[in-house]
Short mmCIF file of C-alpha atoms in Angstrom, two decimals:
data_model
loop_
_atom_site.label_atom_id
_atom_site.label_comp_id
_atom_site.label_asym_id
_atom_site.label_seq_id
_atom_site.Cartn_x
_atom_site.Cartn_y
_atom_site.Cartn_z
CA MET A 1 23.86 -9.34 15.30
CA ARG A 2 25.69 -6.13 16.00
CA VAL A 3 24.82 -3.00 14.06
CA THR A 4 25.58 0.70 14.45
CA ILE A 5 22.87 3.35 14.41
CA ASP A 6 24.16 6.91 14.08
CA GLY A 7 27.45 5.78 15.53
CA VAL A 8 25.94 3.98 18.53
CA PRO A 9 26.52 0.21 18.62
CA SER A 10 23.38 -1.85 19.21
CA GLN A 11 22.02 -5.40 18.99
CA ALA A 12 19.65 -6.49 16.25
CA ALA A 13 17.55 -9.61 15.83
CA GLN A 14 17.39 -11.84 12.75
CA GLY A 15 14.74 -10.52 10.38
CA GLN A 16 14.62 -7.08 11.98
CA THR A 17 14.31 -4.21 9.52
CA VAL A 18 16.14 -0.90 9.85
CA ALA A 19 12.77 0.72 10.62
CA GLY A 20 12.06 -1.95 13.23
CA ALA A 21 15.38 -1.19 14.93
CA LEU A 22 14.85 2.59 14.84
CA LEU A 23 11.31 2.33 16.25
CA ALA A 24 12.44 -0.16 18.90
CA ALA A 25 15.05 2.42 19.94
CA GLY A 26 12.28 4.95 20.45
CA ARG A 27 12.90 6.96 17.29
CA THR A 28 9.72 8.07 15.50
CA SER A 29 11.29 10.38 12.90
CA TRP A 30 14.74 10.54 11.32
CA ARG A 31 14.42 12.67 8.22
CA THR A 32 13.14 16.13 7.36
CA THR A 33 11.42 17.33 4.23
CA ARG A 34 13.23 19.42 1.64
CA HIS A 35 11.14 22.59 1.82
CA ALA A 36 9.46 23.00 5.21
CA GLY A 37 11.87 20.78 7.16
CA LYS A 38 9.00 18.66 8.51
CA PRO A 39 9.95 15.45 10.36
CA ARG A 40 9.37 12.08 8.70
CA GLY A 41 9.62 8.47 9.89
CA VAL A 42 7.60 5.39 8.97
CA PHE A 43 4.25 5.98 7.28
CA CYS A 44 3.27 3.10 4.94
CA GLY A 45 5.63 0.48 6.36
CA ILE A 46 5.56 -1.56 3.15
CA GLY A 47 7.92 0.25 0.79
CA VAL A 48 5.46 2.52 -0.99
CA CYS A 49 5.78 6.03 0.49
CA PHE A 50 9.57 6.57 0.76
CA ASP A 51 9.15 8.62 3.95
CA CYS A 52 11.56 6.43 5.97
CA LEU A 53 14.78 6.79 3.92
CA VAL A 54 18.15 6.22 5.62
CA THR A 55 21.78 5.71 4.63
CA VAL A 56 23.02 2.12 4.96
CA ASN A 57 26.77 1.40 4.76
CA GLY A 58 27.27 4.68 2.91
CA VAL A 59 24.45 4.10 0.41
CA ALA A 60 21.85 6.87 0.63
CA ASP A 61 18.09 6.67 0.09
CA VAL A 62 17.43 3.16 1.35
CA ARG A 63 13.89 2.43 2.55
CA ALA A 64 14.25 1.59 6.25
CA CYS A 65 11.04 -0.45 6.26
CA GLN A 66 12.29 -2.71 3.43
CA ARG A 67 15.94 -3.19 4.34
CA VAL A 68 16.51 -6.20 6.59
CA LEU A 69 19.52 -5.69 8.87
CA VAL A 70 22.63 -7.81 8.47
CA ASP A 71 25.48 -8.16 10.92
CA GLY A 72 27.79 -5.15 10.89
CA ASP A 73 25.40 -2.73 9.17
CA ASP A 74 26.17 0.95 9.68
CA ILE A 75 22.94 2.95 9.67
CA ARG A 76 23.06 6.73 9.39
CA THR A 77 19.99 8.93 9.59
CA GLU A 78 19.68 12.47 8.37
CA GLU A 79 18.51 13.71 11.79
CA PRO A 80 20.40 11.71 14.44
CA MET B 1 5.96 -23.19 -21.47
CA ARG B 2 7.26 -20.69 -18.95
CA VAL B 3 4.91 -18.88 -16.57
CA VAL B 4 6.25 -15.96 -14.53
CA VAL B 5 4.17 -14.99 -11.51
CA ILE B 6 4.85 -11.54 -10.03
CA GLY B 7 4.01 -11.21 -6.34
CA GLY B 8 4.24 -13.78 -3.54
CA GLY B 9 1.07 -13.03 -1.56
CA PRO B 10 -2.02 -15.27 -1.47
CA ALA B 11 -2.83 -14.77 -5.19
CA GLY B 12 0.72 -15.24 -6.45
CA LEU B 13 1.39 -18.29 -4.27
CA ALA B 14 -1.74 -20.01 -5.55
CA ALA B 15 -1.00 -19.01 -9.14
CA ALA B 16 2.54 -20.35 -9.00
CA GLY B 17 1.43 -23.61 -7.41
CA ALA B 18 -1.32 -24.09 -9.99
CA ALA B 19 0.95 -23.26 -12.95
CA ALA B 20 3.60 -25.72 -11.72
CA ALA B 21 0.97 -28.40 -11.12
CA ALA B 22 -0.24 -27.91 -14.69
CA GLY B 23 3.29 -28.65 -15.90
CA ALA B 24 4.62 -25.18 -16.66
CA ASP B 25 8.19 -24.12 -15.94
CA THR B 26 7.19 -21.59 -13.25
CA VAL B 27 9.10 -18.65 -11.75
CA LEU B 28 7.72 -16.69 -8.79
CA VAL B 29 9.23 -13.20 -8.39
CA ASP B 30 8.66 -11.56 -5.00
CA SER B 31 10.19 -8.50 -3.39
CA GLU B 32 10.18 -9.87 0.16
CA PRO B 33 12.80 -12.19 1.68
CA VAL B 34 10.06 -14.74 2.53
CA LEU B 35 6.82 -15.65 0.80
CA GLY B 36 3.34 -14.71 1.98
CA GLY B 37 2.88 -11.05 1.10
CA GLN B 38 1.31 -8.56 3.46
CA PHE B 39 -1.46 -10.96 4.50
CA HIS B 40 0.79 -13.75 5.80
CA ARG B 41 3.46 -11.44 7.25
CA GLY B 42 5.09 -13.10 10.24
CA HIS B 43 3.99 -16.53 8.94
CA PRO B 44 6.26 -17.35 5.99
CA GLN B 45 4.60 -19.52 3.35
CA ARG B 46 5.97 -22.27 1.12
CA VAL B 47 5.38 -22.84 -2.55
CA ASP B 48 5.42 -26.00 -4.69
CA ALA B 49 9.04 -27.25 -4.87
CA ARG B 50 8.93 -27.21 -8.69
CA VAL B 51 8.56 -23.40 -8.62
CA ARG B 52 11.72 -21.32 -8.94
CA HIS B 53 11.28 -18.68 -6.24
CA LEU B 54 13.22 -15.43 -6.74
CA ALA B 55 13.17 -13.76 -3.30
CA ASN B 56 14.20 -10.12 -2.71
CA SER B 57 13.45 -9.56 -6.37
CA THR B 58 11.57 -6.89 -8.18
CA VAL B 59 10.39 -6.57 -11.78
CA TRP B 60 11.41 -3.03 -12.64
CA ALA B 61 10.60 -2.96 -16.36
CA VAL B 62 8.47 -4.82 -18.87
CA GLU B 63 8.99 -5.06 -22.64
CA GLY B 64 6.39 -7.31 -24.20
CA MET B 65 7.01 -10.73 -22.61
CA ARG B 66 10.50 -9.77 -21.40
CA LEU B 67 10.67 -8.95 -17.70
CA HIS B 68 13.64 -7.11 -16.22
CA VAL B 69 14.39 -8.23 -12.66
CA ARG B 70 16.77 -7.01 -9.94
CA THR B 71 17.63 -9.32 -7.05
CA GLY B 72 19.25 -8.39 -3.75
CA GLN B 73 18.88 -6.28 -0.63
CA ALA B 74 16.26 -3.51 -0.84
CA ASP B 75 17.55 -0.44 -2.71
CA SER B 76 21.09 -1.82 -2.77
CA PRO B 77 23.34 -0.88 -5.71
CA SER B 78 24.85 -4.39 -5.58
CA ARG B 79 21.67 -6.13 -6.68
CA THR B 80 22.08 -8.48 -9.62
CA GLY B 81 20.07 -8.34 -12.81
CA GLU B 82 18.25 -10.96 -14.82
CA VAL B 83 15.90 -10.96 -17.81
CA LEU B 84 13.04 -13.46 -17.79
CA ASN B 85 11.38 -14.39 -21.07
CA ALA B 86 7.83 -15.50 -20.32
CA ASP B 87 5.21 -17.31 -22.36
CA ALA B 88 2.61 -16.13 -19.85
CA VAL B 89 2.69 -13.71 -16.93
CA VAL B 90 0.43 -13.67 -13.87
CA LEU B 91 0.30 -10.26 -12.18
CA ALA B 92 -0.36 -10.62 -8.47
CA THR B 93 1.15 -7.38 -7.24
CA GLY B 94 -1.54 -6.71 -4.65
CA ALA B 95 -2.49 -3.39 -3.15
CA HIS B 96 -1.40 -0.89 -0.56
CA ASP B 97 -3.39 1.23 1.86
CA ARG B 98 -5.43 4.10 0.54
CA VAL B 99 -5.43 7.00 3.00
CA VAL B 100 -7.45 10.17 2.59
CA PRO B 101 -5.49 13.21 3.76
CA PHE B 102 -6.44 15.32 6.77
CA PRO B 103 -4.66 18.10 8.69
CA GLY B 104 -1.63 16.62 10.44
CA TRP B 105 -1.62 13.26 8.62
CA ASP B 106 2.05 13.80 7.83
CA LEU B 107 3.07 14.01 11.51
CA PRO B 108 5.32 11.23 12.78
CA GLY B 109 3.15 8.86 14.79
CA VAL B 110 0.50 8.71 12.07
CA TYR B 111 0.79 5.37 10.26
CA THR B 112 -1.19 3.53 7.63
CA ALA B 113 -3.18 0.54 8.84
CA GLY B 114 -0.87 -1.62 6.74
CA ALA B 115 2.20 -0.19 8.50
CA ALA B 116 0.69 -0.85 11.93
CA GLN B 117 -0.09 -4.40 10.84
CA ALA B 118 3.32 -5.04 9.24
CA LEU B 119 5.21 -3.66 12.26
CA ALA B 120 3.08 -5.68 14.69
CA LYS B 121 3.13 -8.96 12.78
CA GLY B 122 6.58 -8.69 11.20
CA GLN B 123 8.61 -6.82 13.83
CA GLY B 124 6.64 -7.27 17.06
CA ILE B 125 6.43 -3.49 17.44
CA ALA B 126 3.40 -1.52 18.65
CA ILE B 127 3.19 1.86 16.90
CA GLY B 128 2.15 3.40 20.24
CA GLN B 129 0.67 2.80 23.66
CA ARG B 130 -2.52 4.85 23.18
CA VAL B 131 -3.74 4.39 19.63
CA VAL B 132 -6.79 5.45 17.63
CA VAL B 133 -7.58 3.42 14.50
CA SER B 134 -9.55 5.27 11.81
CA GLY B 135 -10.78 4.79 8.26
CA THR B 136 -13.28 2.46 6.73
CA GLY B 137 -13.55 -1.23 5.98
CA PRO B 138 -13.21 -4.59 7.69
CA PHE B 139 -9.38 -4.47 7.61
CA LEU B 140 -9.44 -2.02 10.55
CA LEU B 141 -10.57 -4.87 12.84
CA PRO B 142 -7.64 -7.30 12.38
CA VAL B 143 -5.27 -4.32 12.58
CA ALA B 144 -6.77 -3.29 15.93
CA GLN B 145 -6.49 -6.91 17.06
CA SER B 146 -2.79 -7.02 16.07
CA LEU B 147 -2.15 -3.75 17.91
CA LYS B 148 -3.68 -5.17 21.09
CA ALA B 149 -1.63 -8.34 20.69
CA VAL B 150 1.61 -6.32 20.83
CA GLY B 151 0.47 -4.35 23.89
CA ALA B 152 -1.15 -1.19 22.53
CA GLU B 153 -4.30 0.21 24.05
CA VAL B 154 -6.78 0.76 21.21
CA LEU B 155 -8.87 3.73 22.36
CA ARG B 156 -11.17 3.94 19.35
CA ILE B 157 -11.83 2.16 16.10
CA CYS B 158 -13.50 4.81 13.95
CA ASP B 159 -15.29 3.64 10.79
CA ALA B 160 -16.55 6.56 8.74
CA ASN B 161 -19.35 4.34 7.42
CA THR B 162 -21.80 2.33 9.49
CA GLY B 163 -19.59 -0.71 8.96
CA LEU B 164 -22.47 -3.13 9.17
CA GLY B 165 -23.77 -2.82 5.64
CA TRP B 166 -22.31 -6.17 4.60
CA LEU B 167 -24.51 -7.93 7.14
CA GLY B 168 -27.41 -6.95 4.90
CA HIS B 169 -26.06 -9.26 2.20
CA PRO B 170 -26.10 -12.65 3.92
CA ARG B 171 -26.40 -14.55 0.65
CA ALA B 172 -23.26 -12.85 -0.60
CA ALA B 173 -21.16 -13.68 2.45
CA SER B 174 -18.98 -16.70 3.06
CA PRO B 175 -19.92 -18.16 6.47
CA ALA B 176 -16.29 -18.50 7.52
CA LYS B 177 -15.54 -14.87 6.65
CA LEU B 178 -18.66 -13.66 8.46
CA ALA B 179 -17.67 -15.66 11.54
CA GLU B 180 -14.16 -14.19 11.48
CA LEU B 181 -15.44 -10.62 11.19
CA LEU B 182 -18.09 -11.14 13.85
CA GLY B 183 -15.40 -12.55 16.13
CA TYR B 184 -13.38 -9.35 15.79
CA ALA B 185 -16.51 -7.27 16.28
CA VAL B 186 -17.30 -9.03 19.56
CA ARG B 187 -13.74 -8.70 20.90
CA LEU B 188 -13.36 -5.07 19.86
CA ARG B 189 -16.89 -3.72 20.31
CA SER B 190 -16.11 -1.45 23.26
CA ALA B 191 -13.73 0.60 21.08
CA TRP B 192 -15.74 0.48 17.84
CA ARG B 193 -17.50 3.71 16.75
CA PRO B 194 -19.43 3.80 13.48
CA ARG B 195 -19.81 7.10 11.55
CA THR B 196 -16.75 8.66 13.18
CA ALA B 197 -13.29 9.56 11.90
CA VAL B 198 -9.99 11.08 12.85
CA VAL B 199 -10.25 14.41 11.00
CA ALA B 200 -7.08 16.04 12.34
CA ALA B 201 -3.84 15.02 14.08
CA HIS B 202 -2.07 17.45 16.42
CA GLY B 203 1.49 17.84 17.67
CA GLU B 204 4.78 19.54 16.86
CA ASP B 205 7.31 16.88 15.93
CA LYS B 206 5.07 13.93 16.78
CA VAL B 207 1.36 13.33 17.15
CA ASN B 208 0.07 13.90 20.70
CA ALA B 209 -3.68 14.23 20.10
CA VAL B 210 -6.33 13.71 17.45
CA THR B 211 -9.66 15.31 16.67
CA VAL B 212 -12.27 12.59 16.34
CA ALA B 213 -15.47 13.72 14.64
CA LYS B 214 -18.94 12.31 14.46
CA LEU B 215 -19.85 12.31 10.78
CA ASN B 216 -22.90 12.74 8.63
CA PRO B 217 -23.53 10.01 6.05
CA ASP B 218 -21.64 12.11 3.46
CA TRP B 219 -18.63 12.32 5.85
CA THR B 220 -19.05 16.01 6.67
CA ILE B 221 -18.47 16.81 10.35
CA ARG B 222 -21.32 16.90 12.91
CA SER B 223 -19.35 17.34 16.14
CA GLN B 224 -15.81 16.81 17.36
CA GLU B 225 -13.79 15.83 20.43
CA ARG B 226 -10.08 15.83 21.16
CA ILE B 227 -8.35 12.68 22.38
CA ALA B 228 -4.76 12.38 23.64
CA VAL B 229 -2.85 9.65 21.76
CA ASP B 230 0.72 8.70 20.95
CA ALA B 231 -0.10 7.07 17.61
CA VAL B 232 -2.82 6.94 14.98
CA CYS B 233 -3.39 4.41 12.27
CA VAL B 234 -5.51 5.13 9.21
CA GLY B 235 -6.78 3.11 6.26
CA HIS B 236 -9.54 3.88 3.77
CA GLY B 237 -9.48 0.68 1.80
CA PHE B 238 -6.76 -0.15 -0.71
CA THR B 239 -5.17 1.08 -3.92
CA PRO B 240 -4.05 -1.59 -6.41
CA ARG B 241 -0.36 -1.65 -7.42
CA LEU B 242 -0.85 -1.12 -11.11
CA GLU B 243 2.51 0.04 -12.51
CA LEU B 244 3.32 -3.20 -14.33
CA ALA B 245 -0.26 -3.67 -15.56
CA VAL B 246 -0.30 -0.14 -16.99
CA THR B 247 3.14 -0.58 -18.59
CA ALA B 248 2.05 -3.90 -20.12
CA GLY B 249 -0.99 -2.14 -21.57
CA CYS B 250 -3.70 -3.98 -19.62
CA THR B 251 -7.13 -2.35 -19.79
CA LEU B 252 -8.33 -0.96 -16.46
CA VAL B 253 -11.95 -0.68 -15.32
CA ASP B 254 -12.84 1.45 -12.30
CA GLY B 255 -9.15 1.64 -11.41
CA PHE B 256 -8.50 -2.13 -11.38
CA VAL B 257 -7.11 -4.56 -13.97
CA ALA B 258 -10.01 -5.85 -16.07
CA VAL B 259 -10.00 -9.67 -16.27
CA GLU B 260 -12.09 -12.40 -17.86
CA HIS B 261 -13.29 -15.30 -15.70
CA THR B 262 -9.94 -17.06 -16.40
CA GLY B 263 -7.96 -14.11 -15.08
CA ALA B 264 -6.93 -13.17 -18.64
CA THR B 265 -6.32 -9.43 -19.07
CA SER B 266 -6.83 -7.50 -22.31
CA VAL B 267 -3.18 -8.24 -23.28
CA PRO B 268 -2.54 -11.73 -24.71
CA GLY B 269 -0.44 -13.83 -22.35
CA TRP B 270 -0.99 -11.51 -19.40
CA TYR B 271 -3.17 -12.69 -16.52
CA ALA B 272 -3.99 -11.00 -13.21
CA ALA B 273 -5.26 -12.22 -9.86
CA GLY B 274 -5.91 -10.88 -6.38
CA GLU B 275 -6.23 -7.28 -5.27
CA VAL B 276 -4.99 -5.76 -8.56
CA THR B 277 -8.28 -7.00 -10.05
CA GLY B 278 -10.50 -5.78 -7.18
CA ILE B 279 -10.32 -5.73 -3.39
CA GLY B 280 -11.66 -9.00 -1.99
CA GLY B 281 -9.31 -10.37 0.64
CA ALA B 282 -6.94 -13.31 0.86
CA ASP B 283 -9.36 -16.20 0.25
CA LEU B 284 -10.69 -14.70 -2.95
CA ALA B 285 -7.16 -13.75 -4.03
CA ALA B 286 -5.99 -17.36 -3.59
CA ALA B 287 -8.92 -18.72 -5.62
CA GLU B 288 -8.29 -16.15 -8.36
CA GLY B 289 -4.60 -17.07 -8.31
CA GLU B 290 -5.37 -20.74 -8.78
CA VAL B 291 -7.67 -19.95 -11.72
CA ALA B 292 -5.21 -17.55 -13.37
CA GLY B 293 -2.16 -19.78 -12.80
CA THR B 294 -3.99 -22.74 -14.30
CA ALA B 295 -5.17 -20.73 -17.31
CA ALA B 296 -1.70 -19.22 -17.84
CA ALA B 297 -0.22 -22.74 -17.95
CA ARG B 298 -3.08 -23.93 -20.18
CA GLY B 299 -4.11 -26.46 -17.55
CA SER B 300 -7.52 -28.05 -17.11
CA HIS B 301 -10.45 -26.02 -15.88
CA PRO B 302 -10.29 -25.64 -12.04
CA SER B 303 -14.05 -25.71 -11.42
CA ARG B 304 -13.91 -25.59 -7.59
CA ALA B 305 -11.66 -22.53 -7.62
CA LEU B 306 -13.89 -20.89 -10.23
CA ALA B 307 -16.93 -21.40 -7.97
CA LYS B 308 -14.99 -19.87 -5.05
CA VAL B 309 -14.11 -16.88 -7.22
CA ARG B 310 -17.76 -16.32 -8.10
CA SER B 311 -18.99 -16.40 -4.49
CA GLY B 312 -15.96 -14.44 -3.25
CA ARG B 313 -16.63 -11.66 -5.72
CA ARG B 314 -20.23 -11.35 -4.53
CA PHE B 315 -18.97 -10.94 -0.96
CA ALA B 316 -16.34 -8.42 -2.09
CA ALA B 317 -18.99 -6.39 -3.90
CA ALA B 318 -21.15 -6.32 -0.76
CA LEU B 319 -18.17 -5.20 1.36
CA ALA B 320 -17.24 -2.49 -1.15
CA ALA B 321 -20.81 -1.22 -1.20
CA ALA B 322 -20.78 -0.99 2.60
CA HIS B 323 -17.50 0.98 2.71
CA PRO B 324 -17.63 3.77 0.14
CA ILE B 325 -15.34 6.81 0.30
CA ARG B 326 -17.66 9.84 0.63
CA ALA B 327 -16.59 13.25 -0.66
CA GLY B 328 -17.23 14.91 2.72
CA TRP B 329 -13.55 14.25 3.58
CA HIS B 330 -12.66 17.23 1.37
CA THR B 331 -14.26 19.45 4.05
CA TRP B 332 -11.74 18.18 6.64
CA LEU B 333 -8.89 19.85 4.71
CA THR B 334 -7.52 23.28 5.53
CA ASP B 335 -5.63 25.48 3.07
CA ASP B 336 -2.28 24.30 4.41
CA THR B 337 -3.10 20.58 4.68
CA LEU B 338 -0.48 18.63 2.73
CA VAL B 339 -1.95 16.39 0.08
CA CYS B 340 1.37 15.36 -1.51
CA ARG B 341 3.69 14.49 1.39
CA CYS B 342 6.84 14.24 -0.74
CA GLU B 343 6.69 17.51 -2.67
CA GLU B 344 4.77 19.24 0.15
CA VAL B 345 1.86 20.30 -2.04
CA THR B 346 -1.05 21.70 -0.05
CA TYR B 347 -4.79 21.72 -0.69
CA LYS B 348 -4.45 25.42 -1.52
CA ASP B 349 -1.73 24.65 -4.11
CA LEU B 350 -4.00 22.10 -5.79
CA ARG B 351 -6.82 24.61 -5.93
CA ALA B 352 -4.50 27.14 -7.54
CA ALA B 353 -3.40 24.58 -10.14
CA VAL B 354 -6.99 23.74 -11.05
CA ASP B 355 -7.82 27.48 -11.18
CA LEU B 356 -5.03 27.88 -13.74
CA ASP B 357 -7.13 25.56 -15.90
CA ALA B 358 -4.80 22.59 -15.77
CA ALA B 359 -5.70 20.72 -18.94
CA GLY B 360 -5.40 17.19 -17.66
CA THR B 361 -3.30 15.18 -15.25
CA ARG B 362 0.05 16.06 -16.79
CA THR B 363 -0.33 19.84 -16.56
CA PHE B 364 -1.98 19.45 -13.14
CA LYS B 365 1.12 17.58 -11.92
CA LEU B 366 3.61 19.92 -13.58
CA THR B 367 1.84 23.04 -12.29
CA SER B 368 1.40 21.91 -8.71
CA ARG B 369 4.21 19.28 -8.50
CA VAL B 370 1.73 16.86 -6.94
CA GLY B 371 2.87 13.24 -7.30
CA LEU B 372 6.31 14.18 -8.64
CA GLY B 373 8.29 13.39 -5.50
CA LEU B 374 9.91 10.30 -4.04
CA CYS B 375 6.81 8.11 -3.99
CA GLN B 376 5.71 9.24 -7.46
CA GLY B 377 2.10 9.71 -6.42
CA ARG B 378 1.63 6.26 -4.95
CA THR B 379 0.47 7.75 -1.64
CA CYS B 380 -1.44 10.87 -2.68
CA GLY B 381 -2.38 10.25 -6.33
CA ARG B 382 -5.87 8.97 -5.71
CA ALA B 383 -6.69 11.81 -3.29
CA ALA B 384 -5.19 14.47 -5.58
CA ILE B 385 -7.27 13.28 -8.53
CA ASP B 386 -10.41 13.17 -6.36
CA ILE B 387 -9.78 16.75 -5.21
CA ALA B 388 -9.03 18.00 -8.72
CA THR B 389 -12.12 16.31 -10.13
CA ALA B 390 -14.30 17.87 -7.43
CA LEU B 391 -12.78 21.34 -7.91
CA ALA B 392 -13.14 21.14 -11.68
CA SER B 393 -16.68 19.82 -11.45
CA ASP B 394 -18.03 22.64 -13.58
CA ARG B 395 -15.66 21.76 -16.41
CA ARG B 396 -14.86 18.70 -18.46
CA THR B 397 -13.20 16.02 -16.36
CA PHE B 398 -9.60 15.71 -17.48
CA PHE B 399 -8.31 13.61 -14.64
CA THR B 400 -7.90 9.85 -14.88
CA PRO B 401 -6.38 7.75 -12.09
CA ALA B 402 -4.36 5.57 -14.50
CA ASP B 403 -2.30 8.64 -15.42
CA LEU B 404 -0.81 8.51 -11.92
CA GLN B 405 0.14 4.85 -12.31
CA ARG B 406 2.18 5.32 -15.48
CA ARG B 407 5.70 4.46 -14.32
CA PRO B 408 7.75 2.76 -17.06
CA ILE B 409 10.43 2.15 -14.45
CA ALA B 410 8.20 0.41 -11.97
CA THR B 411 10.48 0.53 -8.96
CA PRO B 412 13.42 2.80 -8.12
CA LEU B 413 16.71 1.80 -9.61
CA ARG B 414 20.13 3.33 -9.05
CA LEU B 415 21.85 4.94 -12.01
CA ALA B 416 24.87 2.70 -11.37
CA GLU B 417 22.60 -0.33 -11.76
CA LEU B 418 21.25 0.98 -15.07
CA ALA B 419 24.78 1.77 -16.23
CA SER B 420 25.97 -1.75 -15.40
CA LEU B 421 23.28 -3.55 -17.41
CA PRO B 422 24.72 -5.65 -20.25
CA GLU B 423 23.93 -4.13 -23.64
CA GLU B 424 21.85 -7.12 -24.77
CA ASP B 425 19.49 -6.49 -21.81
CA LEU B 426 18.65 -2.98 -22.94
#
């Protein structure tokens, strides 16, 4: 599968989550908090904490750890 | 007779299979693309072919025996809706990691034990190369094993308790479970440190070191050392996922859904099985699921499963007794330690809210904003209530954990999805 992460084309495997792809690419954080601007990435990994939010195909606030990639996905993070 | 089972982990799978075998029209609703839950992640499970399996589906609201379901990709506005009318419901929604806060626990590179496990088993990813595992309970051992299997070096496995208490209850233990745990203990013994904990994580934009402390029995700090790491994973037992149980009106006892021996809750037609009824592991969850699924479908008495439930619960009680959460963790916190990660509420902010004489959970939340962010208190709620209760110890206790599980909309929904619901579904 081919997906795009912050504008950079990359390969993804069947069953890979957005968080899996970001971590595999060496990213550990991709969002900042509202007040103190602290970095956030994956924390709970199972859809509970909402730390890992990304924008998928223009839809904001998608949990990266829950969203399984499909061919052609365009992933945008808040802090590329 | 229609039985709806919510949750596709060990309890839900067994419940759905048992309900179908007893002749009920059975629907299994699960939020993952494949069955198995957190326990079987990476090893998709099958369910009885007579069961209608709704994958990628979440029950977001409950009205009596009407369940509102959305199906589709996670958090996608194009999910489709469905209303299921049930004659009986089996709640098997499981649990997620409980983590007690400490300075730096919000740094990237600090993960829950469940995240480390899910990423290792589901995605083949090691959270780091030099990892310290910390918390309490037997779950730390399989997590450390999974980390090693994907190439991480596990420098320490810190259990804040002695971790061997359950060996003192041999009559309570299942031989197979003991053998499994002893196997881990043998393979991981060089890294295992009882009565220690990660009490702080350090770094700017990512964790680069942790403070590991030797602890007193009450979890206050005796001595500390600093260890360079690139990841930390923490787990202090589990918190049940109670939103649907609370919305349905099920009575809770000690923070779990109260059930009779059949799995029946206090609400007619509602049953519960697995970790929402008490933390006991996958084998016990499956036995409880079989019992509850059978009872929900009004099938015949599953005596073997009932016997497994009884012995499993004895083992679970012994494990729980060996892995308490001791209040000494409050002494690890500094004024600026975040307790609520989403709304960035610090320990100092919580103290100020309690000092203002917050008259119960609602004012405590509104004053401090704890638990009002994206995760709605799922991550910090338990810790926040513990802290508030300790700080208000000289006054009446106003704080009840169930107050932080009250979420009539059980899972986030987009406004466009709500707006598109047909009128007869509202």
